[in-house]
Short mmCIF file of C-alpha atoms in Angstrom, two decimals:
data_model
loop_
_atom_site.label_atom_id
_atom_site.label_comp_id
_atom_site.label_asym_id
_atom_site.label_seq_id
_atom_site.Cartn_x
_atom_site.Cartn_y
_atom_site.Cartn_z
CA UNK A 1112 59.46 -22.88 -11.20
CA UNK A 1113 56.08 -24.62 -10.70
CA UNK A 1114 57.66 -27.15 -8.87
CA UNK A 1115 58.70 -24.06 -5.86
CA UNK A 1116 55.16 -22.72 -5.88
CA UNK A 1117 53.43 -24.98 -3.78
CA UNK A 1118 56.21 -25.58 -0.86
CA UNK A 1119 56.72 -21.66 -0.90
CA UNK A 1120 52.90 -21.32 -0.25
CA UNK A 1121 52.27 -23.91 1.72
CA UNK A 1122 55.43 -22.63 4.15
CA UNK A 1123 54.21 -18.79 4.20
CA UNK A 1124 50.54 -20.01 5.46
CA UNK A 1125 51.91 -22.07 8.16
CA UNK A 1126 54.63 -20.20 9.68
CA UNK A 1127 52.65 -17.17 10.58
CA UNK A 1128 49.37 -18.67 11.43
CA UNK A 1129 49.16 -15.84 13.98
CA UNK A 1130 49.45 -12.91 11.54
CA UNK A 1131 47.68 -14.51 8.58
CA UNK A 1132 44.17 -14.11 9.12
CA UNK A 1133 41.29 -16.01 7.47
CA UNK A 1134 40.84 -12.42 6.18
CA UNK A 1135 44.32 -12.12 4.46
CA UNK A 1136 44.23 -15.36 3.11
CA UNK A 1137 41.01 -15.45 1.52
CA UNK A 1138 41.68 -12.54 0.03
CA UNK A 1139 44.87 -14.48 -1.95
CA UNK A 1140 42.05 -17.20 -2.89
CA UNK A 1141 40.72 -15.50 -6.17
CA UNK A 1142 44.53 -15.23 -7.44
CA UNK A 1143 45.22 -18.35 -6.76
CA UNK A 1144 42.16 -20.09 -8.37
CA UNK A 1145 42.11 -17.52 -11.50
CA UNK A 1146 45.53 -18.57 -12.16
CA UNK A 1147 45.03 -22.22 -11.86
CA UNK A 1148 42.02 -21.63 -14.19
CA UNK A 1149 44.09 -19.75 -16.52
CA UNK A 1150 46.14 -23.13 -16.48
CA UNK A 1151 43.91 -25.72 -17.07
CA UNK A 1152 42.32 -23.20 -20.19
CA UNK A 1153 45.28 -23.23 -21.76
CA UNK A 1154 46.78 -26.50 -21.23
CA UNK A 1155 43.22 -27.78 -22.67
CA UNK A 1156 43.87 -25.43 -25.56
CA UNK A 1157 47.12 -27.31 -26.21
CA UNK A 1158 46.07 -30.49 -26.36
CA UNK A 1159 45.79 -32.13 -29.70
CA UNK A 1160 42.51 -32.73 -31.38
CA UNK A 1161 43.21 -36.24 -32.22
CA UNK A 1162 42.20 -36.82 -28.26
CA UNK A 1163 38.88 -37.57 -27.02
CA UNK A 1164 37.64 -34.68 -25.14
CA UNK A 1165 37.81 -36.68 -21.82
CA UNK A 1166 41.22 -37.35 -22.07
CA UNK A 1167 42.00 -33.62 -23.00
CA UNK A 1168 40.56 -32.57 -19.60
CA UNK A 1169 42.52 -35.30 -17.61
CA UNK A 1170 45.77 -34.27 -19.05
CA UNK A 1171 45.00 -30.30 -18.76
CA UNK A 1172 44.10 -31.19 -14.90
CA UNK A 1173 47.18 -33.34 -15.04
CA UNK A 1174 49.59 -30.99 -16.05
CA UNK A 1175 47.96 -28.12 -14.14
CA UNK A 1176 47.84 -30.28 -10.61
CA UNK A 1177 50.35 -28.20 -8.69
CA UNK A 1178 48.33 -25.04 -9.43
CA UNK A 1179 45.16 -26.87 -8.19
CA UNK A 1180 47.08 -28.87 -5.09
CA UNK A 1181 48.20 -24.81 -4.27
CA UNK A 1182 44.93 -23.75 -4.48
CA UNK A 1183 43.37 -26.09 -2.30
CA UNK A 1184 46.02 -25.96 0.51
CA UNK A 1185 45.44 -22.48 0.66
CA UNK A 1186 41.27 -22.93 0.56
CA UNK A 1187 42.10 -25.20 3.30
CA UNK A 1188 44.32 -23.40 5.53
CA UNK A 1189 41.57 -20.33 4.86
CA UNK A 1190 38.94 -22.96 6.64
CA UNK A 1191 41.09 -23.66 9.27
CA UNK A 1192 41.74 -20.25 9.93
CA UNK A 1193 38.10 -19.24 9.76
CA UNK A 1194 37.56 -21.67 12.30
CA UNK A 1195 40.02 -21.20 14.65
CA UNK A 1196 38.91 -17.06 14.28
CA UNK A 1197 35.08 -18.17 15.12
CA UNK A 1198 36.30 -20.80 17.83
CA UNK A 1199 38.82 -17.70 19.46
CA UNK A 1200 35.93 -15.58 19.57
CA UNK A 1201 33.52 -18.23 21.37
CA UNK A 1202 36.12 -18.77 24.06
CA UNK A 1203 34.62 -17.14 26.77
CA UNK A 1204 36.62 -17.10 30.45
CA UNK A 1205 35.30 -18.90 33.53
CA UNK A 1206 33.64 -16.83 36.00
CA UNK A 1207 36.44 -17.60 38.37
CA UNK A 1208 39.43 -16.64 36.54
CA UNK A 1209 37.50 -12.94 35.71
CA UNK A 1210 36.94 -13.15 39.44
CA UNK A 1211 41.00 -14.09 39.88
CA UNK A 1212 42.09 -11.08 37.26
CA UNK A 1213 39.53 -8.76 39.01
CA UNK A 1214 41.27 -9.52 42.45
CA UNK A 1215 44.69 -9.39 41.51
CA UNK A 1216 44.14 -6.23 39.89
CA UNK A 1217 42.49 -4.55 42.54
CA UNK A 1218 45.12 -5.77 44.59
CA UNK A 1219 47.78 -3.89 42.09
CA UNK A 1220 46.16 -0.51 42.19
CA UNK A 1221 45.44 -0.26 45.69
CA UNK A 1222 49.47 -0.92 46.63
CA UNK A 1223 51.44 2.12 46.59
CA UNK A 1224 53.95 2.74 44.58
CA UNK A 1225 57.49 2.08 45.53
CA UNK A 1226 59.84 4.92 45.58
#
């Protein structure tokens, strides 16, 4: 079940990069990373205390990694989106092309209408 988590998330947040917003997927960021911490804390917990503590962490991490690798793609794609949001709003349209819509548009209202 694990194993479909990552795929499944990975193939919401990139086909509908239109409609998910940096807002909508940050807002799935403290799920995701609460429930990979909730996986590492008790993975750790199961590890037997014959282990150093070192190698307790590595296999909690370890067994935990698709939780994490989830996590990050969507902290990622949440970047990305961010980005492209900030980079979409910074676009700003050449004085001729205003001066091209402004034209045509004029040009559209002053025809009359056909009957």
């Amino acid at each position: 079940m694990r194993s479909l988590l990552l795929p499944l998330v990975l193939l919401t947040l990139s086909s509908t990069p239109s409609s998910a917003g940096p807002d909508q997927i940050a807002a799935s960021l403290p799920v995701l990373e609460q429930t990979w911490h909730t996986c590492v804390r008790d993975a750790y917990g199961r590890q037997p205390s014959s282990q150093s503590k070192q190698a307790a962490q590595l296999s909690a991490l370890d067994e935990c990694r698709e939780h994490e690798d989830t996590y990050v793609a969507a902290l990622m794609a949440a970047q990305v989106a961010e980005d492209e949001a900030e980079w979409r709003q910074a676009q700003v349209a050449p004085p001729s092309a205003v001066s091209w819509f402004a034209a045509i548009t004029a040009y559209f209202s002053a025809v009359p209408a056909r009957p």
